[in-house]
Amino acid sequence: MPVPYKHEAFTNFQNEQEATAFLAALKKVNSELGLEYPIQINGVAYKTNNTVESINPANKNEVIGTVHQADVELAKKAIATAAESFKTWQYTDPEVRAGILFRAAAIIRRRKHEFSAWLVKEVGKPWNEADGDTAECIDFLEYYARQMVELAQGKPVMSRDGEHNEFGYIPLGVGIIISPFNFPLAIMAGTTVAAIVTGNTVVLKPAETAPVIASKFVEVMKEAGLPDGVLSYLPGSGAEIGDYLVDHIQTRFVSFTGSRAVGCRIYERAAKVHDGQIWLKRVIAEMGGKDTIIVDSDADVELAASSIVGSAFGFSGQKCSACSRAVIHESIYDEVLERVVEKTKALRVGNPAQQATFMGPVIDEKSFKKISSYIEIGKKEGRIVYGGEADDSTGYFVQPTIIADVDENARLMQEEIFGPVVAFCKAKDFDHLLTIANNTEYGLTGAIISNNADHISRAKREFQVGNLYINRGCTGAIVGYQPFGGFNMSGTDSKAGSPDYLALHMQAKTISESY
C-alpha cells in the first residue's frame, strides 16, 4: 500500500542552490527550443503539412517548438486506436495503472525545474507560478493513484441470507481531454491521468497555445510504462477537429477546461445522440469564473490588500479562480484601495525568466486585445487608479490594472476578463457585500476577509461558490486539500483533486449472487 498522500512542497527560490538549479534548467530548455513535435497515436509519430509554431508570449520572436496539427483523418485514427486499446486496458489491474502514475510522478519530481522552465518559456509563467504548476501536476499523479487503489475495492453494501451483493465501479470508455493554457501541465495532466487510471483510454487535445509542454508529459507517461494506444497526443485547432472528437459515437466522455462559450458548446453537442451511439455522453467541465473577494468593515486591511493583489495579478490574472472583483465595505473602502495600489506598484512586471519578476505577459495577441478592450470599458465604467497600459511590441504585456468605483452591475463586474484587471466596488453593509458577491452567473471561487464570526458563518452558508476561502486569497487550491470546482456557469462542479473526482470517469455496477 502506498504511503499516505502529502502534497508536493513548493520550491524556495531564496535558497541559492535552488535558484542556481532553476537557471540551469532554463539554460537546458533554451538549448532545446525550436524542435518539431509530431502527433502521437499508438506509439507512431505523425507529421502533417499543417504546422503551428508555439511562441514565447514574453518574446514573440522566440519559437518554443513547431507542432504538427491533426486533421479529421488523424482524429478518426486516434479514436479508433483508443477504442481498440480500451478492450484490454479496462481490465488492467488498478494497482498496475496506479503504479504508472507513481512512476510518472517520480520522473517529473526528478526533473521538476526542467518542467517549470518549459512553463516559463511556453506560457510566460514566472518562477513561483511555474513551480506551483509543476507541483500540482505531481500532486494529481500521486493523489489519483492512491484514490484508484482505494476505489478499486468498491463500496460496502448490504447482503442477506442466501445472497451476496457487491457494488463497484467500471471505466466508461474513450475519453476526450481538452486542456487549457493557464495550467498547461497541472490541469492537462490531472484530467488526463484521472481518465487513464480509472481504466479509460484518452485522446488528448492540448491547448493550442501550450502544446509543447503536453508533448513532454506524454513522453513521461510512455517512460513510466503506459502502453501504446492508451494515450494519443492530438494537437490541432478546435475548428478543425474539436467538433469531430466531441460528436464521435465512440466518444464516451469529454473532460474540458476552458471558456464558458466553448464549454456550453461542448455540453450541447455532447447531449445529441448520433446514429449508432448506445450511451449518453458524460461531460466534465470547468468553465471559468468571475471571482470576488469581499472585505468586511472590521477586516484586517493589510490581509485584505495582500489577498486581493496576489489573487488578482498572479499569472497575470489568467486563472479561472483569479480575483477580478474586490467588493469593500464603504467604511474602509478608501483605505483598502490605497493599500492595494501601493502593493501593486511594488510588483515587478517583465520577463518571467528573471527570478525577480512577479508578473509576466498574457498568453497571446487575442488575449492581449481582449484585455485591452476591457480596460477601455473600465475607463468609462470607473476610474483607473493604477495601470491601464499595455505593450505588445516585444511580448504581450499588460500592466496590473485597478479600476475603482465600478457599479455592481457594470460589465467589468459581470464578464470574465481573464487578465490582470480588478474592479473595485463599494458595499453599504454586509448584506450588500453578499448580494454583490452572488450577482454573477458564475460560482467558482470567492473569499471573505472578516473578523466577525457571525458574518463568516453567514458567508459559509450564503456565498454561492464552489471554493470559499476565509481570511486568505481566492486562488491556490491544493490537490486533496481544497478540492476545486464551481457552480452555475463555472461548470459541472466536478471537484478536481477530491475523493469524488475519479468516479466521474466510471460507472457503478451492482453484482448480486444468490446461493
Short mmCIF file of C-alpha atoms in Angstrom, two decimals:
data_model
loop_
_atom_site.label_atom_id
_atom_site.label_comp_id
_atom_site.label_asym_id
_atom_site.label_seq_id
_atom_site.Cartn_x
_atom_site.Cartn_y
_atom_site.Cartn_z
CA MET A 1 0.00 0.00 0.00
CA PRO A 2 1.46 3.42 -0.90
CA VAL A 3 2.40 5.86 1.83
CA PRO A 4 -0.27 8.44 2.75
CA TYR A 5 -0.65 11.35 0.37
CA LYS A 6 1.10 14.63 1.12
CA HIS A 7 1.18 17.44 -1.38
CA GLU A 8 4.39 18.36 -3.17
CA ALA A 9 6.35 21.13 -1.45
CA PHE A 10 6.87 24.40 -3.28
CA THR A 11 10.43 25.41 -4.07
CA ASN A 12 12.06 28.15 -2.00
CA PHE A 13 13.94 30.15 -4.61
CA GLN A 14 15.54 32.29 -1.90
CA ASN A 15 17.72 29.22 -1.47
CA GLU A 16 20.70 29.97 -3.69
CA GLN A 17 21.16 26.33 -4.62
CA GLU A 18 17.57 26.07 -5.86
CA ALA A 19 17.83 29.33 -7.81
CA THR A 20 21.04 28.14 -9.46
CA ALA A 21 19.40 24.83 -10.36
CA PHE A 22 16.46 26.65 -11.92
CA LEU A 23 18.74 28.83 -14.02
CA ALA A 24 20.45 25.66 -15.24
CA ALA A 25 17.06 24.21 -16.18
CA LEU A 26 16.21 27.35 -18.14
CA LYS A 27 19.53 27.06 -19.97
CA LYS A 28 18.77 23.43 -20.84
CA VAL A 29 15.31 24.31 -22.14
CA ASN A 30 16.70 27.21 -24.16
CA SER A 31 19.03 24.76 -25.89
CA GLU A 32 16.03 22.66 -26.96
CA LEU A 33 13.83 25.40 -28.39
CA GLY A 34 12.51 25.17 -31.93
CA LEU A 35 12.21 21.38 -32.22
CA GLU A 36 9.36 19.65 -34.05
CA TYR A 37 6.58 17.90 -32.16
CA PRO A 38 4.59 15.33 -34.15
CA ILE A 39 1.19 13.85 -33.38
CA GLN A 40 1.44 10.61 -31.37
CA ILE A 41 -1.03 7.77 -31.93
CA ASN A 42 -0.42 4.19 -30.80
CA GLY A 43 3.30 4.82 -30.46
CA VAL A 44 3.60 6.16 -34.01
CA ALA A 45 4.65 9.74 -34.78
CA TYR A 46 2.66 11.50 -37.49
CA LYS A 47 3.82 14.62 -39.29
CA THR A 48 1.49 16.71 -41.42
CA ASN A 49 1.78 19.58 -43.87
CA ASN A 50 -0.03 21.78 -41.35
CA THR A 51 2.20 23.04 -38.53
CA VAL A 52 1.89 25.79 -35.96
CA GLU A 53 4.68 27.49 -34.08
CA SER A 54 4.32 27.71 -30.31
CA ILE A 55 5.58 31.19 -29.41
CA ASN A 56 7.02 32.59 -26.18
CA PRO A 57 4.42 35.21 -25.15
CA ALA A 58 7.16 37.26 -23.49
CA ASN A 59 9.21 37.32 -26.70
CA LYS A 60 7.21 36.96 -29.90
CA ASN A 61 10.34 36.26 -31.91
CA GLU A 62 11.20 33.13 -29.94
CA VAL A 63 9.77 29.83 -31.19
CA ILE A 64 9.29 27.23 -28.48
CA GLY A 65 8.50 24.45 -30.91
CA THR A 66 6.89 23.61 -34.24
CA VAL A 67 3.83 21.45 -33.65
CA HIS A 68 2.14 19.28 -36.27
CA GLN A 69 -1.63 19.71 -36.41
CA ALA A 70 -4.10 16.86 -36.70
CA ASP A 71 -6.87 16.71 -39.26
CA VAL A 72 -10.10 14.74 -39.12
CA GLU A 73 -8.48 11.60 -40.55
CA LEU A 74 -5.91 11.51 -37.75
CA ALA A 75 -8.62 12.28 -35.21
CA LYS A 76 -10.53 9.30 -36.57
CA LYS A 77 -7.42 7.13 -36.22
CA ALA A 78 -6.86 8.34 -32.64
CA ILE A 79 -10.39 7.46 -31.56
CA ALA A 80 -10.25 4.08 -33.28
CA THR A 81 -6.96 3.36 -31.51
CA ALA A 82 -8.42 4.41 -28.16
CA ALA A 83 -11.49 2.24 -28.68
CA GLU A 84 -9.37 -0.80 -29.56
CA SER A 85 -6.97 -0.24 -26.65
CA PHE A 86 -9.86 0.08 -24.22
CA LYS A 87 -10.74 -3.56 -24.81
CA THR A 88 -7.68 -4.61 -22.79
CA TRP A 89 -6.78 -1.51 -20.75
CA GLN A 90 -10.10 -1.57 -18.91
CA TYR A 91 -9.16 -4.94 -17.37
CA THR A 92 -5.64 -3.94 -16.33
CA ASP A 93 -5.17 -4.28 -12.57
CA PRO A 94 -5.96 -0.88 -10.97
CA GLU A 95 -2.79 -1.15 -8.90
CA VAL A 96 -0.79 -1.55 -12.10
CA ARG A 97 -2.45 1.54 -13.54
CA ALA A 98 -1.76 3.42 -10.31
CA GLY A 99 1.86 2.30 -10.43
CA ILE A 100 2.32 4.05 -13.78
CA LEU A 101 1.13 7.30 -12.21
CA PHE A 102 3.51 6.88 -9.27
CA ARG A 103 6.41 6.35 -11.67
CA ALA A 104 5.39 9.38 -13.75
CA ALA A 105 5.26 11.48 -10.58
CA ALA A 106 8.77 10.35 -9.67
CA ILE A 107 10.09 11.22 -13.13
CA ILE A 108 8.60 14.72 -13.04
CA ARG A 109 9.79 15.25 -9.46
CA ARG A 110 13.36 14.48 -10.54
CA ARG A 111 13.01 16.92 -13.45
CA LYS A 112 10.84 19.45 -11.62
CA HIS A 113 12.79 22.57 -12.56
CA GLU A 114 13.02 21.46 -16.18
CA PHE A 115 9.25 21.16 -16.49
CA SER A 116 8.81 24.50 -14.74
CA ALA A 117 11.28 26.06 -17.16
CA TRP A 118 9.16 24.89 -20.09
CA LEU A 119 6.20 26.63 -18.43
CA VAL A 120 8.21 29.84 -18.15
CA LYS A 121 9.04 29.74 -21.84
CA GLU A 122 5.82 28.47 -23.41
CA VAL A 123 3.15 30.30 -21.39
CA GLY A 124 5.10 33.04 -19.61
CA LYS A 125 4.79 31.83 -16.03
CA PRO A 126 7.15 33.45 -13.52
CA TRP A 127 9.26 31.11 -11.42
CA ASN A 128 6.93 30.65 -8.47
CA GLU A 129 3.84 30.22 -10.65
CA ALA A 130 5.62 27.66 -12.83
CA ASP A 131 6.88 25.79 -9.78
CA GLY A 132 3.35 25.67 -8.37
CA ASP A 133 2.00 24.32 -11.66
CA THR A 134 4.59 21.51 -11.72
CA ALA A 135 3.99 20.69 -8.05
CA GLU A 136 0.25 20.44 -8.72
CA CYS A 137 0.93 18.06 -11.62
CA ILE A 138 2.87 15.80 -9.26
CA ASP A 139 0.07 16.08 -6.71
CA PHE A 140 -2.57 14.96 -9.21
CA LEU A 141 -0.49 11.93 -10.18
CA GLU A 142 0.14 10.93 -6.59
CA TYR A 143 -3.37 11.65 -5.32
CA TYR A 144 -5.33 9.97 -8.12
CA ALA A 145 -3.10 6.90 -7.98
CA ARG A 146 -3.94 6.48 -4.29
CA GLN A 147 -7.61 7.21 -4.89
CA MET A 148 -7.77 4.49 -7.56
CA VAL A 149 -6.24 1.89 -5.25
CA GLU A 150 -8.95 2.73 -2.73
CA LEU A 151 -11.79 2.96 -5.25
CA ALA A 152 -10.90 -0.43 -6.74
CA GLN A 153 -12.18 -2.03 -3.55
CA GLY A 154 -15.72 -0.85 -4.32
CA LYS A 155 -18.13 0.38 -1.67
CA PRO A 156 -19.81 -1.73 1.01
CA VAL A 157 -23.46 -2.68 0.52
CA MET A 158 -25.75 -4.96 2.49
CA SER A 159 -26.09 -8.68 1.83
CA ARG A 160 -28.59 -11.13 3.33
CA ASP A 161 -29.06 -14.85 3.80
CA GLY A 162 -28.56 -16.72 0.54
CA GLU A 163 -27.34 -13.67 -1.28
CA HIS A 164 -24.03 -11.82 -1.69
CA ASN A 165 -24.01 -8.26 -3.08
CA GLU A 166 -21.16 -6.20 -4.43
CA PHE A 167 -21.03 -2.57 -5.56
CA GLY A 168 -18.09 -1.34 -7.61
CA TYR A 169 -17.02 0.84 -10.50
CA ILE A 170 -16.02 0.12 -14.08
CA PRO A 171 -14.48 2.52 -16.62
CA LEU A 172 -16.53 4.32 -19.25
CA GLY A 173 -14.50 4.00 -22.46
CA VAL A 174 -12.90 6.55 -24.77
CA GLY A 175 -12.40 9.99 -23.26
CA ILE A 176 -11.56 13.27 -24.98
CA ILE A 177 -9.41 15.59 -22.88
CA ILE A 178 -9.42 19.25 -23.93
CA SER A 179 -6.98 21.09 -21.70
CA PRO A 180 -6.31 24.82 -21.08
CA PHE A 181 -3.25 27.02 -21.47
CA ASN A 182 -3.26 28.52 -17.98
CA PHE A 183 -2.27 25.33 -16.15
CA PRO A 184 -0.89 23.51 -19.17
CA LEU A 185 0.92 20.92 -17.07
CA ALA A 186 -1.20 20.53 -13.92
CA ILE A 187 -4.72 20.58 -15.36
CA MET A 188 -3.69 18.84 -18.58
CA ALA A 189 -2.00 16.06 -16.61
CA GLY A 190 -4.67 15.86 -13.91
CA THR A 191 -7.58 15.48 -16.30
CA THR A 192 -5.63 13.02 -18.45
CA VAL A 193 -4.46 10.69 -15.69
CA ALA A 194 -7.79 10.75 -13.88
CA ALA A 195 -9.26 9.17 -17.00
CA ILE A 196 -6.38 6.76 -17.54
CA VAL A 197 -6.01 5.45 -14.00
CA THR A 198 -9.73 4.63 -13.90
CA GLY A 199 -9.30 2.34 -16.91
CA ASN A 200 -10.31 4.61 -19.77
CA THR A 201 -8.34 5.43 -22.89
CA VAL A 202 -7.68 9.01 -23.87
CA VAL A 203 -7.34 11.32 -26.84
CA LEU A 204 -5.61 14.46 -25.57
CA LYS A 205 -6.16 17.71 -27.45
CA PRO A 206 -3.94 20.22 -25.64
CA ALA A 207 -4.39 23.97 -25.62
CA GLU A 208 -3.38 25.46 -28.95
CA THR A 209 -1.05 27.91 -27.17
CA ALA A 210 0.59 25.26 -24.96
CA PRO A 211 1.15 22.08 -26.99
CA VAL A 212 4.86 21.53 -26.27
CA ILE A 213 4.52 21.00 -22.52
CA ALA A 214 1.73 18.48 -23.24
CA SER A 215 4.03 16.57 -25.58
CA LYS A 216 6.69 16.48 -22.86
CA PHE A 217 4.14 14.98 -20.46
CA VAL A 218 3.06 12.33 -22.97
CA GLU A 219 6.72 11.31 -23.23
CA VAL A 220 6.84 10.91 -19.44
CA MET A 221 3.77 8.67 -19.42
CA LYS A 222 5.38 6.43 -22.02
CA GLU A 223 8.60 6.32 -19.99
CA ALA A 224 6.55 5.41 -16.91
CA GLY A 225 5.22 2.33 -18.70
CA LEU A 226 1.90 3.40 -20.22
CA PRO A 227 1.12 1.05 -23.11
CA ASP A 228 0.86 2.45 -26.62
CA GLY A 229 -2.70 3.25 -27.62
CA VAL A 230 -3.95 4.26 -24.17
CA LEU A 231 -3.00 7.93 -24.67
CA SER A 232 -2.92 9.73 -28.01
CA TYR A 233 -1.42 13.21 -28.37
CA LEU A 234 -3.56 15.10 -30.88
CA PRO A 235 -2.73 18.81 -31.19
CA GLY A 236 -4.96 20.69 -33.56
CA SER A 237 -7.41 23.55 -33.87
CA GLY A 238 -10.80 23.29 -32.27
CA ALA A 239 -12.37 24.39 -35.53
CA GLU A 240 -10.67 21.55 -37.40
CA ILE A 241 -11.08 18.57 -35.04
CA GLY A 242 -12.93 19.73 -31.91
CA ASP A 243 -16.49 19.03 -33.01
CA TYR A 244 -15.48 15.74 -34.61
CA LEU A 245 -13.97 14.45 -31.36
CA VAL A 246 -16.98 15.51 -29.29
CA ASP A 247 -19.55 14.17 -31.77
CA HIS A 248 -17.97 10.78 -32.45
CA ILE A 249 -20.18 7.84 -31.47
CA GLN A 250 -17.26 6.09 -29.76
CA THR A 251 -16.57 9.09 -27.53
CA ARG A 252 -17.89 8.17 -24.10
CA PHE A 253 -17.00 11.32 -22.18
CA VAL A 254 -15.41 14.74 -22.65
CA SER A 255 -13.30 16.41 -19.99
CA PHE A 256 -12.94 20.12 -20.76
CA THR A 257 -11.35 23.10 -19.07
CA GLY A 258 -11.73 26.49 -20.71
CA SER A 259 -14.15 29.27 -21.51
CA ARG A 260 -17.86 29.38 -20.81
CA ALA A 261 -18.70 29.72 -24.51
CA VAL A 262 -16.71 26.66 -25.59
CA GLY A 263 -17.84 24.63 -22.58
CA CYS A 264 -21.50 25.30 -23.32
CA ARG A 265 -20.96 24.35 -26.96
CA ILE A 266 -19.38 21.05 -25.93
CA TYR A 267 -22.17 20.37 -23.44
CA GLU A 268 -24.79 20.98 -26.11
CA ARG A 269 -23.09 18.87 -28.77
CA ALA A 270 -22.37 16.00 -26.38
CA ALA A 271 -26.07 15.84 -25.49
CA LYS A 272 -27.03 14.85 -29.05
CA VAL A 273 -27.37 11.10 -29.62
CA HIS A 274 -25.99 10.12 -33.04
CA ASP A 275 -26.93 7.08 -35.09
CA GLY A 276 -25.18 4.03 -33.68
CA GLN A 277 -24.46 5.66 -30.31
CA ILE A 278 -25.51 3.41 -27.40
CA TRP A 279 -24.80 5.69 -24.43
CA LEU A 280 -25.36 9.20 -23.18
CA LYS A 281 -22.05 11.03 -23.19
CA ARG A 282 -20.76 12.47 -19.97
CA VAL A 283 -19.26 15.96 -19.78
CA ILE A 284 -16.87 17.08 -17.07
CA ALA A 285 -16.47 20.83 -17.49
CA GLU A 286 -14.72 23.67 -15.70
CA MET A 287 -15.62 26.88 -17.47
CA GLY A 288 -14.24 29.87 -15.61
CA GLY A 289 -15.37 32.39 -13.06
CA LYS A 290 -15.93 35.95 -12.00
CA ASP A 291 -14.44 35.65 -8.56
CA THR A 292 -14.95 38.03 -5.69
CA ILE A 293 -13.11 38.93 -2.52
CA ILE A 294 -15.45 40.67 -0.08
CA VAL A 295 -13.94 42.79 2.67
CA ASP A 296 -15.95 43.37 5.84
CA SER A 297 -15.92 46.56 7.89
CA ASP A 298 -13.73 45.07 10.65
CA ALA A 299 -11.29 43.30 8.31
CA ASP A 300 -7.52 43.35 8.59
CA VAL A 301 -6.69 45.89 5.90
CA GLU A 302 -3.20 44.53 5.24
CA LEU A 303 -4.51 41.00 4.87
CA ALA A 304 -7.27 42.22 2.56
CA ALA A 305 -4.85 44.16 0.36
CA SER A 306 -2.30 41.35 0.03
CA SER A 307 -5.08 38.82 -0.67
CA ILE A 308 -6.53 40.97 -3.44
CA VAL A 309 -3.17 41.73 -5.07
CA GLY A 310 -1.95 38.13 -5.01
CA SER A 311 -5.26 36.73 -6.26
CA ALA A 312 -5.83 39.36 -8.94
CA PHE A 313 -2.38 39.52 -10.51
CA GLY A 314 -0.81 36.09 -10.02
CA PHE A 315 -0.03 34.72 -13.51
CA SER A 316 -1.38 37.95 -14.98
CA GLY A 317 -4.91 37.19 -13.74
CA GLN A 318 -5.12 34.21 -16.12
CA LYS A 319 -6.67 31.88 -13.59
CA CYS A 320 -10.33 30.92 -13.52
CA SER A 321 -10.05 31.48 -9.75
CA ALA A 322 -8.47 34.95 -10.03
CA CYS A 323 -9.93 37.83 -8.05
CA SER A 324 -11.43 40.13 -10.65
CA ARG A 325 -13.86 41.81 -8.24
CA ALA A 326 -12.98 43.40 -4.89
CA VAL A 327 -16.13 44.37 -3.02
CA ILE A 328 -15.30 46.51 0.01
CA HIS A 329 -17.41 47.81 2.88
CA GLU A 330 -17.74 51.55 2.36
CA SER A 331 -16.28 52.33 5.80
CA ILE A 332 -12.82 51.01 4.80
CA TYR A 333 -13.08 51.21 1.01
CA ASP A 334 -10.60 54.05 0.55
CA GLU A 335 -8.09 52.54 2.96
CA VAL A 336 -8.12 49.12 1.29
CA LEU A 337 -7.96 50.64 -2.20
CA GLU A 338 -4.96 52.77 -1.23
CA ARG A 339 -3.05 49.78 0.17
CA VAL A 340 -3.84 47.64 -2.90
CA VAL A 341 -2.47 50.38 -5.15
CA GLU A 342 0.68 50.68 -3.04
CA LYS A 343 1.28 46.93 -3.08
CA THR A 344 0.61 46.71 -6.81
CA LYS A 345 3.13 49.47 -7.54
CA ALA A 346 5.78 47.29 -5.90
CA LEU A 347 5.18 44.38 -8.30
CA ARG A 348 7.79 43.74 -10.95
CA VAL A 349 6.34 43.12 -14.41
CA GLY A 350 8.56 41.78 -17.16
CA ASN A 351 10.47 38.77 -18.43
CA PRO A 352 9.26 35.70 -16.49
CA ALA A 353 12.65 34.04 -16.94
CA GLN A 354 14.07 36.52 -14.43
CA GLN A 355 13.74 35.47 -10.82
CA ALA A 356 12.55 38.86 -9.53
CA THR A 357 9.60 39.04 -11.94
CA PHE A 358 6.19 38.74 -10.28
CA MET A 359 4.05 39.07 -13.40
CA GLY A 360 4.85 38.22 -16.99
CA PRO A 361 2.84 38.53 -20.22
CA VAL A 362 -0.64 37.39 -21.14
CA ILE A 363 -0.79 34.36 -23.38
CA ASP A 364 -1.27 35.72 -26.92
CA GLU A 365 -2.44 38.52 -29.18
CA LYS A 366 -6.11 37.55 -28.88
CA SER A 367 -6.00 37.77 -25.09
CA PHE A 368 -3.96 40.98 -25.24
CA LYS A 369 -6.60 42.66 -27.40
CA LYS A 370 -9.50 41.37 -25.31
CA ILE A 371 -7.97 42.57 -22.04
CA SER A 372 -7.06 45.93 -23.58
CA SER A 373 -10.66 46.37 -24.71
CA TYR A 374 -11.90 45.73 -21.18
CA ILE A 375 -9.51 48.36 -19.85
CA GLU A 376 -11.13 50.83 -22.26
CA ILE A 377 -14.54 49.78 -20.95
CA GLY A 378 -13.22 50.28 -17.44
CA LYS A 379 -12.31 53.88 -18.20
CA LYS A 380 -16.00 54.53 -18.84
CA GLU A 381 -17.40 52.38 -16.03
CA GLY A 382 -15.00 53.52 -13.30
CA ARG A 383 -11.70 55.29 -12.78
CA ILE A 384 -8.29 53.74 -13.33
CA VAL A 385 -6.24 54.29 -10.19
CA TYR A 386 -3.29 52.21 -11.33
CA GLY A 387 -2.12 50.55 -14.53
CA GLY A 388 -4.13 50.64 -17.71
CA GLU A 389 -1.13 50.43 -20.02
CA ALA A 390 -0.40 47.63 -22.46
CA ASP A 391 2.55 47.00 -24.77
CA ASP A 392 2.84 44.24 -27.36
CA SER A 393 5.99 45.45 -29.09
CA THR A 394 8.10 42.52 -27.86
CA GLY A 395 5.62 40.37 -25.92
CA TYR A 396 2.03 40.57 -24.75
CA PHE A 397 2.43 42.69 -21.62
CA VAL A 398 -0.49 44.28 -19.80
CA GLN A 399 0.20 46.23 -16.63
CA PRO A 400 -1.70 45.18 -13.48
CA THR A 401 -4.76 47.41 -13.57
CA ILE A 402 -7.02 48.59 -10.75
CA ILE A 403 -10.32 50.23 -11.64
CA ALA A 404 -12.20 51.88 -8.77
CA ASP A 405 -15.81 52.92 -8.17
CA VAL A 406 -17.38 50.38 -10.50
CA ASP A 407 -21.11 49.73 -10.26
CA GLU A 408 -22.09 46.25 -9.14
CA ASN A 409 -23.95 45.58 -12.41
CA ALA A 410 -21.33 47.02 -14.77
CA ARG A 411 -19.79 44.84 -17.46
CA LEU A 412 -16.47 44.93 -15.63
CA MET A 413 -18.20 43.33 -12.65
CA GLN A 414 -20.06 40.71 -14.66
CA GLU A 415 -17.92 39.48 -17.55
CA GLU A 416 -14.84 37.27 -17.30
CA ILE A 417 -11.78 39.21 -18.45
CA PHE A 418 -9.07 36.62 -17.78
CA GLY A 419 -6.34 39.17 -17.35
CA PRO A 420 -4.67 41.41 -14.75
CA VAL A 421 -7.65 43.69 -14.18
CA VAL A 422 -9.52 44.04 -10.88
CA ALA A 423 -12.65 46.12 -10.36
CA PHE A 424 -13.38 47.77 -7.01
CA CYS A 425 -16.95 48.18 -5.83
CA LYS A 426 -18.41 49.67 -2.63
CA ALA A 427 -20.98 47.94 -0.43
CA LYS A 428 -23.01 49.70 2.24
CA ASP A 429 -23.32 46.78 4.67
CA PHE A 430 -22.71 43.04 4.98
CA ASP A 431 -26.00 42.12 3.29
CA HIS A 432 -24.91 44.23 0.35
CA LEU A 433 -21.48 42.54 0.28
CA LEU A 434 -23.12 39.13 -0.06
CA THR A 435 -25.65 40.35 -2.62
CA ILE A 436 -22.90 41.63 -4.89
CA ALA A 437 -20.78 38.52 -4.33
CA ASN A 438 -23.64 36.37 -5.67
CA ASN A 439 -24.80 38.59 -8.52
CA THR A 440 -22.93 36.88 -11.38
CA GLU A 441 -23.74 33.83 -13.46
CA TYR A 442 -20.56 32.18 -12.19
CA GLY A 443 -19.84 30.45 -8.90
CA LEU A 444 -16.26 29.23 -8.79
CA THR A 445 -14.19 30.80 -6.00
CA GLY A 446 -14.62 33.60 -3.52
CA ALA A 447 -13.11 34.88 -0.31
CA ILE A 448 -14.23 36.81 2.72
CA ILE A 449 -11.87 38.93 4.78
CA SER A 450 -13.55 39.49 8.16
CA ASN A 451 -13.12 39.18 11.91
CA ASN A 452 -16.85 38.93 12.54
CA ALA A 453 -17.75 35.33 13.44
CA ASP A 454 -21.44 35.80 12.59
CA HIS A 455 -20.60 37.24 9.18
CA ILE A 456 -18.15 34.43 8.45
CA SER A 457 -20.84 31.92 9.41
CA ARG A 458 -23.31 33.59 7.06
CA ALA A 459 -20.75 33.58 4.24
CA LYS A 460 -20.26 29.85 4.67
CA ARG A 461 -23.99 29.38 4.11
CA GLU A 462 -24.82 32.13 1.64
CA PHE A 463 -21.73 32.85 -0.51
CA GLN A 464 -22.55 30.69 -3.53
CA VAL A 465 -19.23 29.41 -4.79
CA GLY A 466 -17.63 26.00 -5.11
CA ASN A 467 -14.50 27.10 -3.24
CA LEU A 468 -14.89 29.62 -0.42
CA TYR A 469 -11.80 30.92 1.36
CA ILE A 470 -11.84 32.74 4.67
CA ASN A 471 -9.19 35.33 5.53
CA ARG A 472 -6.95 34.47 2.57
CA GLY A 473 -6.90 34.93 -1.20
CA CYS A 474 -9.24 33.14 -3.58
CA THR A 475 -6.57 31.32 -5.63
CA GLY A 476 -4.22 28.48 -4.80
CA ALA A 477 -6.29 25.31 -4.21
CA ILE A 478 -4.13 22.29 -3.35
CA VAL A 479 -4.98 18.80 -4.58
CA GLY A 480 -6.55 16.72 -1.84
CA TYR A 481 -6.75 19.71 0.50
CA GLN A 482 -9.12 22.10 -1.28
CA PRO A 483 -10.99 20.12 -3.98
CA PHE A 484 -11.61 22.54 -6.84
CA GLY A 485 -14.67 23.22 -8.97
CA GLY A 486 -17.63 25.57 -9.15
CA PHE A 487 -21.35 26.08 -9.57
CA ASN A 488 -23.61 27.54 -12.23
CA MET A 489 -21.75 28.72 -15.35
CA SER A 490 -18.44 27.84 -13.74
CA GLY A 491 -19.06 24.25 -14.76
CA THR A 492 -20.33 20.92 -13.58
CA ASP A 493 -18.90 21.25 -10.03
CA SER A 494 -16.57 18.40 -10.87
CA LYS A 495 -14.24 18.72 -7.92
CA ALA A 496 -10.71 18.14 -9.17
CA GLY A 497 -8.43 16.74 -6.50
CA SER A 498 -11.33 15.36 -4.48
CA PRO A 499 -12.36 11.89 -3.29
CA ASP A 500 -15.31 12.10 -5.73
CA TYR A 501 -13.46 13.05 -8.90
CA LEU A 502 -12.37 9.66 -10.22
CA ALA A 503 -15.91 8.30 -10.01
CA LEU A 504 -16.94 10.82 -12.67
CA HIS A 505 -14.86 8.77 -15.12
CA MET A 506 -16.55 5.48 -14.17
CA GLN A 507 -19.97 3.88 -13.92
CA ALA A 508 -21.29 1.93 -10.98
CA LYS A 509 -22.07 -1.76 -11.27
CA THR A 510 -24.01 -3.89 -8.79
CA ILE A 511 -23.48 -7.65 -8.72
CA SER A 512 -25.91 -9.80 -6.75
CA GLU A 513 -25.18 -13.52 -6.42
CA SER A 514 -27.65 -15.99 -4.94
CA TYR A 515 -26.51 -19.29 -3.45
#
